[in-house]
Short mmCIF file of C-alpha atoms in Angstrom, two decimals:
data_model
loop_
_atom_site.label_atom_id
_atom_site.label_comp_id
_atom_site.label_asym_id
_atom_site.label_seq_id
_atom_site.Cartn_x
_atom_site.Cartn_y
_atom_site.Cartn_z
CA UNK K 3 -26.05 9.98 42.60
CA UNK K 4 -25.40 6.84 40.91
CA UNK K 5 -22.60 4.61 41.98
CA UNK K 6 -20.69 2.93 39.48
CA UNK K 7 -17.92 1.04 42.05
CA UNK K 8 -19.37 -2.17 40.94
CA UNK K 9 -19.03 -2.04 37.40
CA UNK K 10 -16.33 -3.98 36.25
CA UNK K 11 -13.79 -3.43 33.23
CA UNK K 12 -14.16 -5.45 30.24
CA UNK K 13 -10.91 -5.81 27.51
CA UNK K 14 -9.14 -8.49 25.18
CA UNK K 15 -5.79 -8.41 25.97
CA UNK K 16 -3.73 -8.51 22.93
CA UNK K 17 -1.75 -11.30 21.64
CA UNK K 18 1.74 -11.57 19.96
CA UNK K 19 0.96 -11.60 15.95
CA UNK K 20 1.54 -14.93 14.29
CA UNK K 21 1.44 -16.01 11.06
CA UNK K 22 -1.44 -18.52 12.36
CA UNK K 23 -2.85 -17.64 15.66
CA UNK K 24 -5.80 -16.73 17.26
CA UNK K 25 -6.14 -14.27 19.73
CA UNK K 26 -6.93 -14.90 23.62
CA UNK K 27 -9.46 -12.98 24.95
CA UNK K 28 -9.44 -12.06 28.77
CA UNK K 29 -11.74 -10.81 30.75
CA UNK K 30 -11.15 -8.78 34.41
CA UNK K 31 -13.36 -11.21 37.03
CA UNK K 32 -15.50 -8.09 37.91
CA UNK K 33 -19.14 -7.58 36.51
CA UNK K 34 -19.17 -8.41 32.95
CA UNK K 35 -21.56 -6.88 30.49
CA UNK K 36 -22.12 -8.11 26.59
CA UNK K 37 -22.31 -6.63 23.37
CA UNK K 38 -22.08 -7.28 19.60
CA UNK K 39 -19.29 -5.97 17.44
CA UNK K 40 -22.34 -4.56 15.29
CA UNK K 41 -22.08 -1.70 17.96
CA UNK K 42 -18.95 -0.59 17.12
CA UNK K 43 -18.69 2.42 14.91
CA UNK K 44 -17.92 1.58 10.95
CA UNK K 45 -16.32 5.04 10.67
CA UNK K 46 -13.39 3.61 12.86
CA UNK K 47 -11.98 0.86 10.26
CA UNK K 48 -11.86 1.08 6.55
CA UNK K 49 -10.83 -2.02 4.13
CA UNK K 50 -8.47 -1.89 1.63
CA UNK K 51 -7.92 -4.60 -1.50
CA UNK K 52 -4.70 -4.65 -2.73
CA UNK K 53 -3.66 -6.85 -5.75
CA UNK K 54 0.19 -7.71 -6.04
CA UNK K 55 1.75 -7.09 -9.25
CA UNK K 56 2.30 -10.76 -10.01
CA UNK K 57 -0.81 -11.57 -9.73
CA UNK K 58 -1.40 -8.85 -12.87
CA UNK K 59 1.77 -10.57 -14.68
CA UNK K 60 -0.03 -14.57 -14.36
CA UNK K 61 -3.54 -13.07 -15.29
CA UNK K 62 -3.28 -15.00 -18.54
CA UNK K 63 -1.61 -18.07 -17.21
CA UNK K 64 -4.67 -20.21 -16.09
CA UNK K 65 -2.12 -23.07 -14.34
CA UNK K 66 -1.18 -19.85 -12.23
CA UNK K 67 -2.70 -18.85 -8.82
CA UNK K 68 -3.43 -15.29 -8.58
CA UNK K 69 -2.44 -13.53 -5.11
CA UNK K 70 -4.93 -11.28 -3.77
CA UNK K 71 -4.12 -9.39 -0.64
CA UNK K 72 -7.00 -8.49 1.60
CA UNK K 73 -6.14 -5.74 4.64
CA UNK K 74 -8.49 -4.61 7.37
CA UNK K 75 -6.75 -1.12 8.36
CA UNK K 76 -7.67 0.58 11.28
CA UNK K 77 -7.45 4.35 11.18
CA UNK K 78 -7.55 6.06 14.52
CA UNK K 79 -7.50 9.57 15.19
CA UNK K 80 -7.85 10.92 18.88
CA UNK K 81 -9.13 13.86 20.64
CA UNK K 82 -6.55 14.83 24.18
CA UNK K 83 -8.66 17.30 25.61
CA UNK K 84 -5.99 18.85 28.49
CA UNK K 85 -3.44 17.31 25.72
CA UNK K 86 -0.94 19.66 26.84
CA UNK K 87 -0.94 19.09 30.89
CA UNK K 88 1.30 16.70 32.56
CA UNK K 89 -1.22 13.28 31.94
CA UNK K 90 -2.56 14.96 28.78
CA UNK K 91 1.01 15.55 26.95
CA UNK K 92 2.22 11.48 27.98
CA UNK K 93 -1.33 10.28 26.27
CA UNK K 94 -0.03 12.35 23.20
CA UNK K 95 3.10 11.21 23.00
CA UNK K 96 2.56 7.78 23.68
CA UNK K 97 -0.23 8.18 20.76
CA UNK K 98 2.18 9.91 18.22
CA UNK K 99 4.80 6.73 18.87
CA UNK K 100 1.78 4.32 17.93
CA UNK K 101 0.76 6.17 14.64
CA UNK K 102 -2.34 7.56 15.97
CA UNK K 103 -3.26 11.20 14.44
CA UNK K 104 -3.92 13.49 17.98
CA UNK K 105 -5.26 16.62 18.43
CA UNK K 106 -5.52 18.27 21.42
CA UNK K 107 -7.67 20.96 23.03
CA UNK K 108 -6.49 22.93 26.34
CA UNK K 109 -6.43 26.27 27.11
CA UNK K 110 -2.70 26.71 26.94
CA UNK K 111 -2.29 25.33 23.44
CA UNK K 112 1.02 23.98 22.13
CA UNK K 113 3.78 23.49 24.58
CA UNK K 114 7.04 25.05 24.88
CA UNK K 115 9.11 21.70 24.83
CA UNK K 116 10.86 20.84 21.67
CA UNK K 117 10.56 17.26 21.31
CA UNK K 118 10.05 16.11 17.97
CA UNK K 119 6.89 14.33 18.84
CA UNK K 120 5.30 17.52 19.43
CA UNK K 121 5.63 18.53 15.90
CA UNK K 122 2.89 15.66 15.25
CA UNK K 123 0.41 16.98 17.08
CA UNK K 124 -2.42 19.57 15.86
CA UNK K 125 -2.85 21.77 18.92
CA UNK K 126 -5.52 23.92 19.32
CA UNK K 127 -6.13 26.90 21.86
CA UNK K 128 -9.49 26.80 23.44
CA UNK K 129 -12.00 25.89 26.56
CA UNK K 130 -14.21 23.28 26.64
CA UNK K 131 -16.93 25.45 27.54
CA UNK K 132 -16.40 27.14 24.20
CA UNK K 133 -15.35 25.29 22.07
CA UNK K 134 -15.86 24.44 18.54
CA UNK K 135 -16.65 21.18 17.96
CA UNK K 136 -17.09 21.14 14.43
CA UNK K 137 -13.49 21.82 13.70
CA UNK K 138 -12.13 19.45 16.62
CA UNK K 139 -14.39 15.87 16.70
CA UNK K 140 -14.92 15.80 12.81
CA UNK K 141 -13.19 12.28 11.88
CA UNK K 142 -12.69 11.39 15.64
CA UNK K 143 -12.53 7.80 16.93
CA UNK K 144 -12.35 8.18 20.51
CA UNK K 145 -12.54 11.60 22.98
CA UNK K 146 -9.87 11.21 26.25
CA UNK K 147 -9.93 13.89 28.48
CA UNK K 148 -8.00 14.41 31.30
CA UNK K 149 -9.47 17.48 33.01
CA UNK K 150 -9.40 17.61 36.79
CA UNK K 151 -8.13 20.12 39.05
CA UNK K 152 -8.24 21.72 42.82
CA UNK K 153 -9.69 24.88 44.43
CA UNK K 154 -13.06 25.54 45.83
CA UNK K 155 -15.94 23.16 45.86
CA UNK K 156 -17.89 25.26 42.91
CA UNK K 157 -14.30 25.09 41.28
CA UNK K 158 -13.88 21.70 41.37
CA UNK K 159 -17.03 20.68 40.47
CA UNK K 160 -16.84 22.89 37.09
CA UNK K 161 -13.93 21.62 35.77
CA UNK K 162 -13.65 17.77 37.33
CA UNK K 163 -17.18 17.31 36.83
CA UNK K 164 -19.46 20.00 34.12
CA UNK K 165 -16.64 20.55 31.69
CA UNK K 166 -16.15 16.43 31.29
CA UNK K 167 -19.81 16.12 31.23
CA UNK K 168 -19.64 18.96 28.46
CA UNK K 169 -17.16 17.12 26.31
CA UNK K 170 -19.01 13.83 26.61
CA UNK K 171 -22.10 15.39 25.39
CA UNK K 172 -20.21 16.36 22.65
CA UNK K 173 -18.65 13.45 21.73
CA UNK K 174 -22.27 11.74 21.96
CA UNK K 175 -23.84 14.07 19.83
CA UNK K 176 -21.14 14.25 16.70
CA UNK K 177 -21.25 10.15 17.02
CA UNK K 178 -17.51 9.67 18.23
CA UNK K 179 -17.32 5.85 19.07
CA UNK K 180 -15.33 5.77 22.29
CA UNK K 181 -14.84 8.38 25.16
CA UNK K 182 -12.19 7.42 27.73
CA UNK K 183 -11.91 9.61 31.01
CA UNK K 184 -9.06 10.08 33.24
CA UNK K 185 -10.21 10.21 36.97
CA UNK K 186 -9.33 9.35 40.02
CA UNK K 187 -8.67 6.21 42.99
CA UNK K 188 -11.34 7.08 45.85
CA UNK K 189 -8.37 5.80 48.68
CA UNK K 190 -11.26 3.97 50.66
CA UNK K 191 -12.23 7.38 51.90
CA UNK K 192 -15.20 7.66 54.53
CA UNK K 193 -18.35 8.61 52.07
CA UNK K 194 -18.57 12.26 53.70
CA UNK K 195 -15.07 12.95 52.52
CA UNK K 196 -15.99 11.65 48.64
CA UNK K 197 -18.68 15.15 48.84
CA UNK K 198 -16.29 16.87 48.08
CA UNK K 199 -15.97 19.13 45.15
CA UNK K 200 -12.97 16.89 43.51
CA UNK K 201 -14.27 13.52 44.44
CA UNK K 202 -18.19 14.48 43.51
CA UNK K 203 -17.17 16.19 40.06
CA UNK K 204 -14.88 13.41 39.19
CA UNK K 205 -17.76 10.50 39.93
CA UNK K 206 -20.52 12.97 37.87
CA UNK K 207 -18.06 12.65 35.15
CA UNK K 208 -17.74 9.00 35.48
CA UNK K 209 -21.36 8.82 35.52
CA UNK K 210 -22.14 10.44 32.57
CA UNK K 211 -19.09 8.35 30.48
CA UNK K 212 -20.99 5.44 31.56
CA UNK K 213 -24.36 6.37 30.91
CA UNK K 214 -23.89 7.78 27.29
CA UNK K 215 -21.03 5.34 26.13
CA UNK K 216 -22.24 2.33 28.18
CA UNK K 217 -20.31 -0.03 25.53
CA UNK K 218 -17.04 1.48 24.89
CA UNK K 219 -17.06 4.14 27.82
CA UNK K 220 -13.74 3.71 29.48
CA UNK K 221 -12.96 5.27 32.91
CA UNK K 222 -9.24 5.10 34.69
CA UNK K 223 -8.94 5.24 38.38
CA UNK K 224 -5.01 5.30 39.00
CA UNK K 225 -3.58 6.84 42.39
CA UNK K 226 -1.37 9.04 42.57
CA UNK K 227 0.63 10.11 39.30
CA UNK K 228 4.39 10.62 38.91
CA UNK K 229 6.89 10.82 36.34
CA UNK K 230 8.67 14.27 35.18
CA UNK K 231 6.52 17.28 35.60
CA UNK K 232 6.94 20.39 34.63
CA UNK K 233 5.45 23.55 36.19
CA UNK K 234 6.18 27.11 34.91
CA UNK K 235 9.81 25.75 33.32
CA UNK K 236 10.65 23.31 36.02
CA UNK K 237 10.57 19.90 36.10
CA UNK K 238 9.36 18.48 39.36
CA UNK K 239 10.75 14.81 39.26
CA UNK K 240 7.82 12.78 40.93
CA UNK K 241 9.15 9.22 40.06
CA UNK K 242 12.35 10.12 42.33
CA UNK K 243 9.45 9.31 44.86
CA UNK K 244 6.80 7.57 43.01
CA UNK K 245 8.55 4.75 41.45
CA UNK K 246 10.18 3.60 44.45
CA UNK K 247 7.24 3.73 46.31
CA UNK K 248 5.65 1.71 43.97
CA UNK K 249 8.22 -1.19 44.00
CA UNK K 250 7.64 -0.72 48.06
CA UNK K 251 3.96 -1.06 48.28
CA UNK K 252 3.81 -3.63 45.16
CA UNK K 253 6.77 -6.04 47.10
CA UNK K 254 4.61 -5.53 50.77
CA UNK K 255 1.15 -6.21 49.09
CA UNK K 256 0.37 -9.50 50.41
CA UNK K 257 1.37 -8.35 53.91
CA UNK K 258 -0.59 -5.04 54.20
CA UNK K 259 -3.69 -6.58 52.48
CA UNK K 260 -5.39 -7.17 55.82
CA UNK K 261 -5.22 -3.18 56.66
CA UNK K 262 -6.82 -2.52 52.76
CA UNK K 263 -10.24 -2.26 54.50
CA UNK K 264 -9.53 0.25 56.92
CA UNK K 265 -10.97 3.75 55.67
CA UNK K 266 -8.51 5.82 54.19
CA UNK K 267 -5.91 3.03 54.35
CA UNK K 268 -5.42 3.85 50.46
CA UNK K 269 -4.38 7.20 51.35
CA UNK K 270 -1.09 5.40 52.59
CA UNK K 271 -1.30 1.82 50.65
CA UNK K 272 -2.31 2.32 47.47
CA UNK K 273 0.17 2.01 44.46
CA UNK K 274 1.35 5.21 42.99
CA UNK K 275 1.06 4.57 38.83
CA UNK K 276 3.63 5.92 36.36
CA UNK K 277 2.19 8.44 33.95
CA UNK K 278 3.54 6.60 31.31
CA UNK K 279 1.74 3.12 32.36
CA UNK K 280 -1.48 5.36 31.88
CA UNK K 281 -0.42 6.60 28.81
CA UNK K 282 -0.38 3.20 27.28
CA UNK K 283 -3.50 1.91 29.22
CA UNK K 284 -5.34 4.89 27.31
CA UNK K 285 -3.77 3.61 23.52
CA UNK K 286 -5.01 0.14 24.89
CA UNK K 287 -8.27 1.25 25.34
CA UNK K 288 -8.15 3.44 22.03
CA UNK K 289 -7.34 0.43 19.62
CA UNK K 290 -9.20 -2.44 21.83
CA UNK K 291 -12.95 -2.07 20.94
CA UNK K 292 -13.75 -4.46 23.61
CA UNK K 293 -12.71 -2.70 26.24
CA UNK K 294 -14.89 -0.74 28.10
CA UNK K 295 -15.38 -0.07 31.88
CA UNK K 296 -13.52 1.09 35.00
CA UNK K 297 -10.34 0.10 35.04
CA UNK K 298 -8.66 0.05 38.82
CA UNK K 299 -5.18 0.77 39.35
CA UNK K 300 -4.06 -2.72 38.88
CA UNK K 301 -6.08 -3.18 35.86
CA UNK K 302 -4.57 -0.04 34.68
CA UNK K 303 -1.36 -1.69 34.82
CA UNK K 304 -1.88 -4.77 33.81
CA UNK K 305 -3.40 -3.06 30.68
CA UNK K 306 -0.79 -1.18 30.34
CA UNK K 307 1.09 -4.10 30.22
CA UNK K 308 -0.74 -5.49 27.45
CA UNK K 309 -0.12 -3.33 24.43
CA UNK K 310 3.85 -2.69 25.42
CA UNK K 311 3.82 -6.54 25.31
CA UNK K 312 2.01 -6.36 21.90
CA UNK K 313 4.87 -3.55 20.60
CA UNK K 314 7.28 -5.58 22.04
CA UNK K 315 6.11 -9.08 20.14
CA UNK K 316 5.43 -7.45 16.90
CA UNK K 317 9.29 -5.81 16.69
CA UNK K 318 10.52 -9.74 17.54
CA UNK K 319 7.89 -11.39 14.97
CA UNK K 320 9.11 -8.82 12.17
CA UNK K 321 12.74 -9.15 12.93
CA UNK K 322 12.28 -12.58 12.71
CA UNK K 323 10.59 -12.72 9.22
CA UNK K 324 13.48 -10.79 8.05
CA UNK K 325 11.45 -7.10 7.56
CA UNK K 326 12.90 -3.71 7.85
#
């Protein structure tokens, strides 16, 4: 099988909008591959000319300048597929708060919660195995799926590795520009313990991201998750223990970098990431159309980083202009 450990992820982090900037462009120092914008899909952008109505009022004025407004607006419209799990339901809220249209696809269709983001979500009931395509990718700009799961080795590789690979395929074949994948840190584990079911199904999956979306393909390695789950109407809270553990290892880095090549040393040293911080990493890579690659956990982060700090800028830059 392939190995894809040294490809290296590739995005532009965003810069704070300016009424005359240009923005910065950074790239992760890992492998770096090129491509023209001419690759990226047409369907994703559509351009809009608006003329304001004083222009109309100084059309017969020749000493007047007429104001024409050009406007390159970016429609996006996502595809969750395991919207509705504990990763998949942050990705579609995080989504809904950023004006994206979501759908999402999982077998146990809407969820019970009554947040009012949920309302702004189409959710359909189905399998990827089944599924209908035609009334799910139609109008799609990017594909994330989040499917992974435990039990036997034939389990595992099913649904971490041949129902991803099914969705990619699909996403190939009805021209969907971007397909991001949710999978997993390998914790430095000895190579006979990455033949496992989980670890193989996860890396076939990665494989075939790479392969078929080689310029926008996206994959996320974090650790482990945490933030508020909820299983069968409880709500585990994971970031009592995550979050601090996070601050821990993050504060300790520089001394317990010397043990980082030890196998399995990840198992114990690696940074737990908040769901949320993937969340956003995902919306990153759904409006950047430079970034493509594997992202490692701190990459997650510090793209995660990059469009709150975008948000963040824009609120200041309109309150500052004097906008509601």
């Amino acid at each position: 099988m392939a190995s894809f450990s040294n490809i290296g992820a590739i995005c532009k982090v965003p810069s704070a909008p300016s009424l005359s900037s240009s923005s910065s462009r950074a790239l992760f120092p890992t492998t770096l591959r090129s491509f023209s914008h001419s690759q990226v899909s047409r369907s994703r952008s559509c351009r809009l000319c608006i003329r304001s109505s004083y222009a109309e009022a100084v059309r017969g004025n020749p000493n007047s300048d007429a104001i024409d407004v050009v406007a390159d607006v970016k429609t996006e419209r996502i595809v969750v597929i395991g919207g509705s799990g504990f990763v998949g339901s942050a990705i579609c809220k995080a989504a809904v708060s950023e004006g994206i249209e979501v759908i999402s696809l999982s077998r146990s269709g809407r969820p019970s919660n009554s947040n009012p983001w949920v309302d702004q979500v189409t959710w359909i009931t189905g399998d990827v195995f089944y599924a209908n395509w035609d009334e799910i990718l139609i109008g799609a700009t990017a594909v994330v799926s989040t499917l992974g799961g435990f039990g036997s080795d034939e389990q595992m590789l099913r649904i971490n590795g041949e129902a991803n690979v099914v969705a990619v395929n699909a996403a190939k074949e009805y021209g969907i520009p971007k397909f991001i994948l949710i999978s997993v840190h390998d914790y430095n584990l000895p190579s006979f313990l990455l033949q496992s079911g989980y670890f193989t199904g996860k890396r076939k999956a990665e494989s075939e991201v790479l392969s078929k979306f080689p310029s926008s393909g996206v994959v996320l390695r974090p650790a482990f998750i945490y933030g508020k789950r909820k299983v069968g109407g409880f709500e585990i809270p994971l970031d009592l223990i995550g979050e601090p553990l996070e601050k821990l290892l993050r504060a300790t880095e520089s001394f317990t970098k010397p043990l980082n090549s030890l196998p399995a040393s990840d198992l114990v040293l690696a940074p737990p990431v908040s769901v949320d911080d993937v969340a956003y990493a995902v919306i990153n890579a759904v409006k950047d159309d430079d970034c493509f690659g594997i992202f490692t956990i701190d990459q997650i982060k510090e793209a995660c980083g990059s469009i709150i700090h975008l948000v963040s800028n824009h609120a200041l830059h309109v309150s500052s202009l004097g906008c509601a």
